[in-house]
Amino acid sequence: MTASSTKSSELARIAAEAAGTRTFSVQFTLTHGTATGYDGTQPMAYVTSGDDDKDDPNSWPTDFCHFSAAGLSMSTSTWPSAMSAFSGRVRIGRVEGNGRRGSFSFGGHSVPNPGFLNHSTRKVEVLITMGTAHWSPTYRETLMQALLIEKLTNLAGERGVPVLHLHTPVAPVAQTGRSDPGDGSNERLRDAIGPCMRFSIGIDPARSETRLDFETELAALSEEYGFGLRLDDQRLNRVRGEWFTIRGFDRERYRQTRTQLFPDAPMSTPKRALIVSVVGPSRTGTTAAAVATLRARGIGVLAASISSMRKTTFINLVVPVADHAPSTLPPWSGGWLEALPRITDAAGFVAAPTGFAADLAAGFAADLEAESAARSADESPIADWMAAVSPAMRCSFPPSSRQTGAATTGRVPYPIWLWWQLPHRTVDTPALLAEVQAALRPHTRRCEVAYAQSRLCRGDVVRGRAKIIVMLSQEHRDHAAVQRLLADAAETAQERIRERLPAICRVDPSRIRLRLSPRERWLPYAEISG
């Protein structure tokens, strides 16, 4: 009786939530292209339909996400829509003429899944370390990363908990000593990006056994594959950006496992890559299904950004392109099952799984292709999803040092974190990020938005976080000098943004909250502008 009552209550909650949205679908835009620095007025594309009017409250996107890696970038905007007359759960198509050279835009609608999350869901964040050297992955490493993404997200899917966010590459975290103060003032400066992955899952606090089981299995995977494992530190007075180390990175075990699983994969760095975006109503197990299908075809993952906005999931993958693959295929959009052969043709065959990897990639052989396609229509959680595929584009890898701290050279990219809260329908996220870049320009020779996400929250306010990669105009090798330069640049830029935003968005300065800091853990304690 208890189980039945609980199920009925949950169904009633989902029905009430769906009835209260007053919308039938989610409208979205996707933009694929090359990452930009100072060569444009906006750090990323922001595309809406030609009929949109900013004076119409319903035309303002409520959620936004952007990421860039390997010289490529992807942007997504979503907002509620009243449209309901379209076949299937998702539709997607090309948007012609977005005004940016070398970028390709897609627009569409999706039916959200109202029962994806409940109000009691709490986030558990995980940081995975897959190396300590400069981030410039080889084909073999992209296959290993695809395998780990599949295994890690499958752990969540098997327990019925959703993956809220996954992003790679991210800034690595240096191991702290026992004598270091808790505020991180003595920790080494972080590289802007490294061979690391950051993801979070949502767990009901009442299911403590599920969280314990997930973390136990996660630790077992870390021991098996050798990757480093950290969990977000949820002890009293801890903030986001502080981690609790479970296992350190085991270099030898990781290399041995990678060589055993993918012995035939090339050890060269990809020169080209394409962006694959898979879109559909949020469900558990979708990321694992998408990555496993690509890996079974010998396609790895160079970078990834997976997030759910308005209960619609966007799986954005940067996949490496083999040297012999054709480079003339145009951008394309359509059903996920129809996209698979096109992605395989565009990316090219890299390496066939062998040994233990062959068992993990069952269905790879050509004689099983037809049977696998027939099964996927019924079994795959993303069989009814849609995909957008960019053409093959040249990728690049930024300079870095093995251990940042300005001990080797001053020409090193550093991360600066941004947090903001603004009233809705005042200034959109791309325009805000453009202002942040302009404010940092006098202090830097390079400034790029690596990741940004904003959401419409209660109180009709938009909250967002971003990581910005900067290279300082002045070169210093001393740790303390560089830290001062970064702190001064962030403080000066924050003050300039505080002065400009009220005039741009015509809003009371007291309603603006914005924090800019060279250390993520300092964001909650940084001075609030406005």
Short mmCIF file of N, CA, C and O in Angstrom, two decimals, residues 384-476:
data_model
loop_
_atom_site.label_atom_id
_atom_site.label_comp_id
_atom_site.label_asym_id
_atom_site.label_seq_id
_atom_site.Cartn_x
_atom_site.Cartn_y
_atom_site.Cartn_z
N ASP A 384 14.21 7.68 -30.43
CA ASP A 384 13.31 8.70 -30.98
C ASP A 384 13.88 10.10 -30.87
O ASP A 384 13.16 11.08 -31.07
N TRP A 385 15.16 10.24 -30.56
CA TRP A 385 15.80 11.54 -30.46
C TRP A 385 16.28 12.02 -31.83
O TRP A 385 16.32 11.25 -32.80
N MET A 386 16.66 13.29 -31.89
CA MET A 386 17.18 13.89 -33.12
C MET A 386 18.63 14.32 -32.89
O MET A 386 19.07 14.48 -31.75
N ALA A 387 19.35 14.50 -33.99
CA ALA A 387 20.77 14.86 -33.90
C ALA A 387 21.10 15.94 -34.92
O ALA A 387 20.48 16.03 -35.98
N ALA A 388 22.09 16.75 -34.57
CA ALA A 388 22.66 17.76 -35.47
C ALA A 388 24.15 17.50 -35.55
O ALA A 388 24.82 17.33 -34.53
N VAL A 389 24.68 17.46 -36.77
CA VAL A 389 26.08 17.11 -36.99
C VAL A 389 26.74 18.22 -37.80
O VAL A 389 26.25 18.60 -38.87
N SER A 390 27.83 18.74 -37.30
CA SER A 390 28.58 19.78 -38.01
C SER A 390 29.51 19.13 -39.03
O SER A 390 29.79 17.93 -38.95
N PRO A 391 30.02 19.88 -40.00
CA PRO A 391 31.07 19.34 -40.86
C PRO A 391 32.38 19.20 -40.09
O PRO A 391 32.53 19.73 -38.98
N ALA A 392 33.31 18.47 -40.65
CA ALA A 392 34.62 18.32 -40.02
C ALA A 392 35.34 19.67 -40.03
O ALA A 392 35.43 20.32 -41.07
N MET A 393 35.83 20.08 -38.86
CA MET A 393 36.52 21.37 -38.72
C MET A 393 37.88 21.14 -38.07
O MET A 393 38.05 20.22 -37.28
N ARG A 394 38.81 22.02 -38.42
CA ARG A 394 40.16 21.90 -37.86
C ARG A 394 40.12 22.23 -36.38
O ARG A 394 39.52 23.22 -35.97
N CYS A 395 40.76 21.40 -35.58
CA CYS A 395 40.80 21.63 -34.14
C CYS A 395 42.21 22.01 -33.71
O CYS A 395 43.19 21.76 -34.42
N SER A 396 42.32 22.62 -32.56
CA SER A 396 43.60 23.06 -32.03
C SER A 396 43.59 22.87 -30.52
O SER A 396 42.54 22.77 -29.89
N PHE A 397 44.78 22.83 -29.95
CA PHE A 397 44.93 22.60 -28.52
C PHE A 397 45.75 23.72 -27.92
O PHE A 397 46.84 24.03 -28.41
N PRO A 398 45.26 24.35 -26.86
CA PRO A 398 45.92 25.55 -26.31
C PRO A 398 47.22 25.20 -25.61
O PRO A 398 47.41 24.07 -25.15
N PRO A 399 48.12 26.15 -25.51
CA PRO A 399 49.35 25.91 -24.75
C PRO A 399 49.04 25.80 -23.27
O PRO A 399 48.07 26.35 -22.77
N SER A 400 49.86 25.07 -22.58
CA SER A 400 49.69 24.91 -21.15
C SER A 400 50.99 24.40 -20.57
O SER A 400 51.98 24.21 -21.28
N SER A 401 51.00 24.19 -19.29
CA SER A 401 52.16 23.61 -18.64
C SER A 401 51.72 22.38 -17.87
O SER A 401 50.54 22.24 -17.54
N ARG A 402 52.65 21.50 -17.60
CA ARG A 402 52.28 20.29 -16.87
C ARG A 402 51.79 20.64 -15.47
O ARG A 402 50.88 20.02 -14.95
N GLN A 403 52.39 21.61 -14.89
CA GLN A 403 51.97 22.04 -13.56
C GLN A 403 51.97 23.57 -13.55
O GLN A 403 53.01 24.20 -13.49
N THR A 404 50.80 24.15 -13.66
CA THR A 404 50.72 25.60 -13.71
C THR A 404 51.13 26.20 -12.37
O THR A 404 50.98 25.60 -11.35
N GLY A 405 51.58 27.42 -12.43
CA GLY A 405 52.06 28.14 -11.26
C GLY A 405 53.06 29.18 -11.71
O GLY A 405 53.76 29.78 -10.92
N ALA A 406 53.10 29.35 -13.06
CA ALA A 406 54.00 30.33 -13.66
C ALA A 406 55.45 30.06 -13.31
O ALA A 406 56.26 30.96 -13.25
N ALA A 407 55.78 28.80 -13.06
CA ALA A 407 57.15 28.45 -12.72
C ALA A 407 57.98 28.21 -13.98
O ALA A 407 59.20 28.34 -13.95
N THR A 408 57.34 27.87 -15.08
CA THR A 408 58.06 27.57 -16.31
C THR A 408 57.99 28.73 -17.30
O THR A 408 58.99 29.14 -17.86
N THR A 409 56.81 29.27 -17.49
CA THR A 409 56.63 30.36 -18.44
C THR A 409 55.43 31.17 -18.01
O THR A 409 54.52 30.68 -17.35
N GLY A 410 55.40 32.42 -18.40
CA GLY A 410 54.26 33.27 -18.10
C GLY A 410 53.17 33.16 -19.13
O GLY A 410 52.06 33.65 -18.90
N ARG A 411 53.45 32.52 -20.27
CA ARG A 411 52.44 32.39 -21.32
C ARG A 411 51.60 31.14 -21.09
O ARG A 411 51.68 30.17 -21.82
N VAL A 412 50.82 31.19 -20.08
CA VAL A 412 50.00 30.06 -19.67
C VAL A 412 48.56 30.51 -19.51
O VAL A 412 48.31 31.56 -18.91
N PRO A 413 47.59 29.78 -20.05
CA PRO A 413 46.19 30.16 -19.84
C PRO A 413 45.73 29.79 -18.44
O PRO A 413 46.01 28.70 -17.95
N TYR A 414 45.04 30.72 -17.80
CA TYR A 414 44.53 30.52 -16.46
C TYR A 414 43.00 30.64 -16.47
O TYR A 414 42.43 31.35 -17.30
N PRO A 415 42.34 29.98 -15.54
CA PRO A 415 40.88 30.12 -15.47
C PRO A 415 40.45 31.24 -14.53
O PRO A 415 41.08 31.50 -13.51
N ILE A 416 39.39 31.92 -14.92
CA ILE A 416 38.70 32.88 -14.05
C ILE A 416 37.23 32.50 -14.03
O ILE A 416 36.63 32.28 -15.09
N TRP A 417 36.65 32.39 -12.83
CA TRP A 417 35.27 31.95 -12.69
C TRP A 417 34.34 33.15 -12.48
O TRP A 417 34.71 34.15 -11.84
N LEU A 418 33.15 33.01 -13.04
CA LEU A 418 32.15 34.07 -12.99
C LEU A 418 30.83 33.50 -12.47
O LEU A 418 30.43 32.40 -12.86
N TRP A 419 30.18 34.23 -11.58
CA TRP A 419 28.83 33.91 -11.10
C TRP A 419 27.99 35.17 -11.18
O TRP A 419 28.47 36.27 -10.88
N TRP A 420 26.74 35.04 -11.63
CA TRP A 420 25.90 36.23 -11.72
C TRP A 420 24.44 35.89 -11.48
O TRP A 420 24.01 34.75 -11.60
N GLN A 421 23.69 36.92 -11.12
CA GLN A 421 22.24 36.85 -10.99
C GLN A 421 21.67 38.17 -11.48
O GLN A 421 22.02 39.24 -10.97
N LEU A 422 20.78 38.09 -12.46
CA LEU A 422 20.19 39.28 -13.07
C LEU A 422 18.70 39.08 -13.23
O LEU A 422 18.24 37.95 -13.41
N PRO A 423 17.92 40.16 -13.22
CA PRO A 423 16.50 40.02 -13.52
C PRO A 423 16.30 39.51 -14.95
O PRO A 423 17.04 39.87 -15.87
N HIS A 424 15.31 38.66 -15.13
CA HIS A 424 15.00 38.11 -16.44
C HIS A 424 14.55 39.23 -17.39
O HIS A 424 13.97 40.22 -16.97
N ARG A 425 14.84 39.05 -18.68
CA ARG A 425 14.45 39.97 -19.73
C ARG A 425 15.10 41.34 -19.57
O ARG A 425 14.48 42.38 -19.83
N THR A 426 16.35 41.35 -19.12
CA THR A 426 17.10 42.59 -19.03
C THR A 426 18.33 42.56 -19.95
O THR A 426 18.52 43.45 -20.76
N VAL A 427 19.16 41.54 -19.80
CA VAL A 427 20.31 41.35 -20.68
C VAL A 427 20.51 39.85 -20.85
O VAL A 427 20.45 39.09 -19.88
N ASP A 428 20.70 39.40 -22.10
CA ASP A 428 20.85 37.97 -22.33
C ASP A 428 22.29 37.55 -22.02
O ASP A 428 23.21 38.36 -21.95
N THR A 429 22.47 36.25 -21.81
CA THR A 429 23.76 35.73 -21.36
C THR A 429 24.89 36.01 -22.35
O THR A 429 25.99 36.41 -21.93
N PRO A 430 24.72 35.81 -23.67
CA PRO A 430 25.83 36.14 -24.58
C PRO A 430 26.28 37.59 -24.49
O PRO A 430 27.47 37.87 -24.54
N ALA A 431 25.32 38.52 -24.35
CA ALA A 431 25.70 39.93 -24.22
C ALA A 431 26.45 40.18 -22.92
O ALA A 431 27.41 40.96 -22.88
N LEU A 432 26.04 39.53 -21.83
CA LEU A 432 26.75 39.68 -20.57
C LEU A 432 28.17 39.16 -20.67
O LEU A 432 29.13 39.80 -20.21
N LEU A 433 28.35 37.99 -21.29
CA LEU A 433 29.68 37.43 -21.43
C LEU A 433 30.56 38.28 -22.33
O LEU A 433 31.78 38.37 -22.13
N ALA A 434 29.95 38.92 -23.33
CA ALA A 434 30.71 39.84 -24.17
C ALA A 434 31.21 41.03 -23.35
O ALA A 434 32.33 41.51 -23.55
N GLU A 435 30.39 41.52 -22.42
CA GLU A 435 30.81 42.61 -21.55
C GLU A 435 31.96 42.17 -20.64
O GLU A 435 32.88 42.94 -20.37
N VAL A 436 31.89 40.94 -20.15
CA VAL A 436 32.96 40.44 -19.29
C VAL A 436 34.26 40.34 -20.07
O VAL A 436 35.33 40.72 -19.57
N GLN A 437 34.19 39.85 -21.30
CA GLN A 437 35.39 39.78 -22.13
C GLN A 437 35.97 41.17 -22.38
O GLN A 437 37.19 41.36 -22.32
N ALA A 438 35.10 42.13 -22.67
CA ALA A 438 35.57 43.49 -22.92
C ALA A 438 36.22 44.09 -21.67
O ALA A 438 37.21 44.82 -21.76
N ALA A 439 35.66 43.77 -20.50
CA ALA A 439 36.22 44.30 -19.27
C ALA A 439 37.59 43.69 -18.96
O ALA A 439 38.44 44.33 -18.34
N LEU A 440 37.80 42.44 -19.36
CA LEU A 440 39.08 41.77 -19.12
C LEU A 440 40.12 42.08 -20.19
O LEU A 440 41.31 41.79 -20.01
N ARG A 441 39.70 42.64 -21.31
CA ARG A 441 40.60 42.85 -22.44
C ARG A 441 41.84 43.68 -22.10
O ARG A 441 42.94 43.34 -22.56
N PRO A 442 41.75 44.76 -21.32
CA PRO A 442 42.98 45.53 -21.04
C PRO A 442 44.04 44.75 -20.27
O PRO A 442 45.21 45.15 -20.27
N HIS A 443 43.66 43.66 -19.64
CA HIS A 443 44.60 42.91 -18.80
C HIS A 443 45.11 41.64 -19.47
O HIS A 443 46.00 40.98 -18.91
N THR A 444 44.56 41.27 -20.61
CA THR A 444 44.87 39.97 -21.19
C THR A 444 45.20 40.09 -22.68
O THR A 444 44.78 41.03 -23.36
N ARG A 445 45.96 39.14 -23.16
CA ARG A 445 46.22 39.04 -24.59
C ARG A 445 45.28 38.05 -25.27
O ARG A 445 45.20 38.00 -26.48
N ARG A 446 44.60 37.24 -24.45
CA ARG A 446 43.63 36.28 -24.97
C ARG A 446 42.57 36.07 -23.91
O ARG A 446 42.87 35.97 -22.72
N CYS A 447 41.31 35.99 -24.35
CA CYS A 447 40.20 35.80 -23.42
C CYS A 447 39.11 35.01 -24.13
O CYS A 447 38.60 35.44 -25.16
N GLU A 448 38.78 33.85 -23.60
CA GLU A 448 37.84 32.95 -24.26
C GLU A 448 36.90 32.34 -23.23
O GLU A 448 37.33 31.94 -22.14
N VAL A 449 35.62 32.28 -23.55
CA VAL A 449 34.64 31.65 -22.69
C VAL A 449 34.70 30.15 -22.93
O VAL A 449 34.33 29.67 -24.00
N ALA A 450 35.17 29.40 -21.95
CA ALA A 450 35.29 27.96 -22.08
C ALA A 450 33.98 27.25 -21.77
O ALA A 450 33.66 26.23 -22.38
N TYR A 451 33.25 27.80 -20.82
CA TYR A 451 31.98 27.17 -20.43
C TYR A 451 31.11 28.21 -19.78
O TYR A 451 31.58 29.08 -19.04
N ALA A 452 29.81 28.16 -20.06
CA ALA A 452 28.85 29.07 -19.43
C ALA A 452 27.48 28.41 -19.45
O ALA A 452 27.12 27.73 -20.42
N GLN A 453 26.73 28.61 -18.39
CA GLN A 453 25.36 28.12 -18.33
C GLN A 453 24.54 29.04 -17.44
O GLN A 453 24.99 29.46 -16.37
N SER A 454 23.34 29.36 -17.89
CA SER A 454 22.43 30.18 -17.12
C SER A 454 21.04 29.58 -17.19
O SER A 454 20.67 28.93 -18.17
N ARG A 455 20.25 29.82 -16.12
CA ARG A 455 18.90 29.27 -16.02
C ARG A 455 17.98 30.31 -15.40
O ARG A 455 18.40 31.11 -14.57
N LEU A 456 16.71 30.24 -15.81
CA LEU A 456 15.68 31.05 -15.19
C LEU A 456 15.26 30.39 -13.89
O LEU A 456 14.86 29.21 -13.88
N CYS A 457 15.33 31.13 -12.79
CA CYS A 457 15.03 30.58 -11.47
C CYS A 457 13.82 31.29 -10.86
O CYS A 457 13.26 32.22 -11.45
N ARG A 458 13.43 30.83 -9.69
CA ARG A 458 12.31 31.46 -9.00
C ARG A 458 12.63 32.92 -8.72
O ARG A 458 13.76 33.29 -8.49
N GLY A 459 11.57 33.73 -8.72
CA GLY A 459 11.76 35.15 -8.52
C GLY A 459 12.01 35.89 -9.81
O GLY A 459 12.35 37.08 -9.80
N ASP A 460 11.86 35.19 -10.97
CA ASP A 460 12.06 35.80 -12.28
C ASP A 460 13.47 36.38 -12.42
O ASP A 460 13.66 37.48 -12.93
N VAL A 461 14.44 35.62 -11.94
CA VAL A 461 15.84 36.01 -12.08
C VAL A 461 16.59 34.91 -12.82
O VAL A 461 16.22 33.73 -12.79
N VAL A 462 17.64 35.30 -13.51
CA VAL A 462 18.50 34.37 -14.24
C VAL A 462 19.82 34.26 -13.49
O VAL A 462 20.48 35.27 -13.23
N ARG A 463 20.18 33.04 -13.12
CA ARG A 463 21.46 32.78 -12.46
C ARG A 463 22.35 32.00 -13.40
O ARG A 463 21.88 31.12 -14.13
N GLY A 464 23.63 32.29 -13.35
CA GLY A 464 24.54 31.61 -14.25
C GLY A 464 25.94 31.51 -13.68
O GLY A 464 26.32 32.23 -12.75
N ARG A 465 26.71 30.59 -14.26
CA ARG A 465 28.12 30.40 -13.93
C ARG A 465 28.88 30.25 -15.23
O ARG A 465 28.36 29.75 -16.22
N ALA A 466 30.15 30.67 -15.20
CA ALA A 466 30.98 30.56 -16.40
C ALA A 466 32.43 30.41 -15.99
O ALA A 466 32.84 30.84 -14.90
N LYS A 467 33.21 29.81 -16.87
CA LYS A 467 34.66 29.75 -16.71
C LYS A 467 35.28 30.41 -17.93
O LYS A 467 34.96 30.06 -19.07
N ILE A 468 36.14 31.36 -17.67
CA ILE A 468 36.78 32.14 -18.74
C ILE A 468 38.27 31.85 -18.71
O ILE A 468 38.90 31.86 -17.65
N ILE A 469 38.84 31.58 -19.88
CA ILE A 469 40.27 31.29 -20.00
C ILE A 469 40.98 32.57 -20.46
O ILE A 469 40.59 33.17 -21.46
N VAL A 470 41.98 32.97 -19.70
CA VAL A 470 42.71 34.20 -20.03
C VAL A 470 44.21 33.91 -20.09
O VAL A 470 44.71 33.02 -19.40
N MET A 471 44.88 34.67 -20.93
CA MET A 471 46.34 34.72 -20.93
C MET A 471 46.72 36.16 -20.63
O MET A 471 46.32 37.08 -21.35
N LEU A 472 47.46 36.37 -19.57
CA LEU A 472 47.77 37.71 -19.09
C LEU A 472 48.67 38.45 -20.07
O LEU A 472 49.52 37.85 -20.76
N SER A 473 48.48 39.77 -20.13
CA SER A 473 49.33 40.60 -20.99
C SER A 473 50.76 40.63 -20.47
O SER A 473 51.72 40.66 -21.25
N GLN A 474 50.92 40.63 -19.16
CA GLN A 474 52.24 40.63 -18.54
C GLN A 474 52.66 39.21 -18.21
O GLN A 474 51.85 38.43 -17.70
N GLU A 475 53.89 38.89 -18.48
CA GLU A 475 54.40 37.55 -18.22
C GLU A 475 55.21 37.56 -16.92
O GLU A 475 56.14 38.35 -16.76
N HIS A 476 54.82 36.67 -16.02
CA HIS A 476 55.54 36.52 -14.76
C HIS A 476 55.67 35.04 -14.44
O HIS A 476 54.78 34.25 -14.73
#
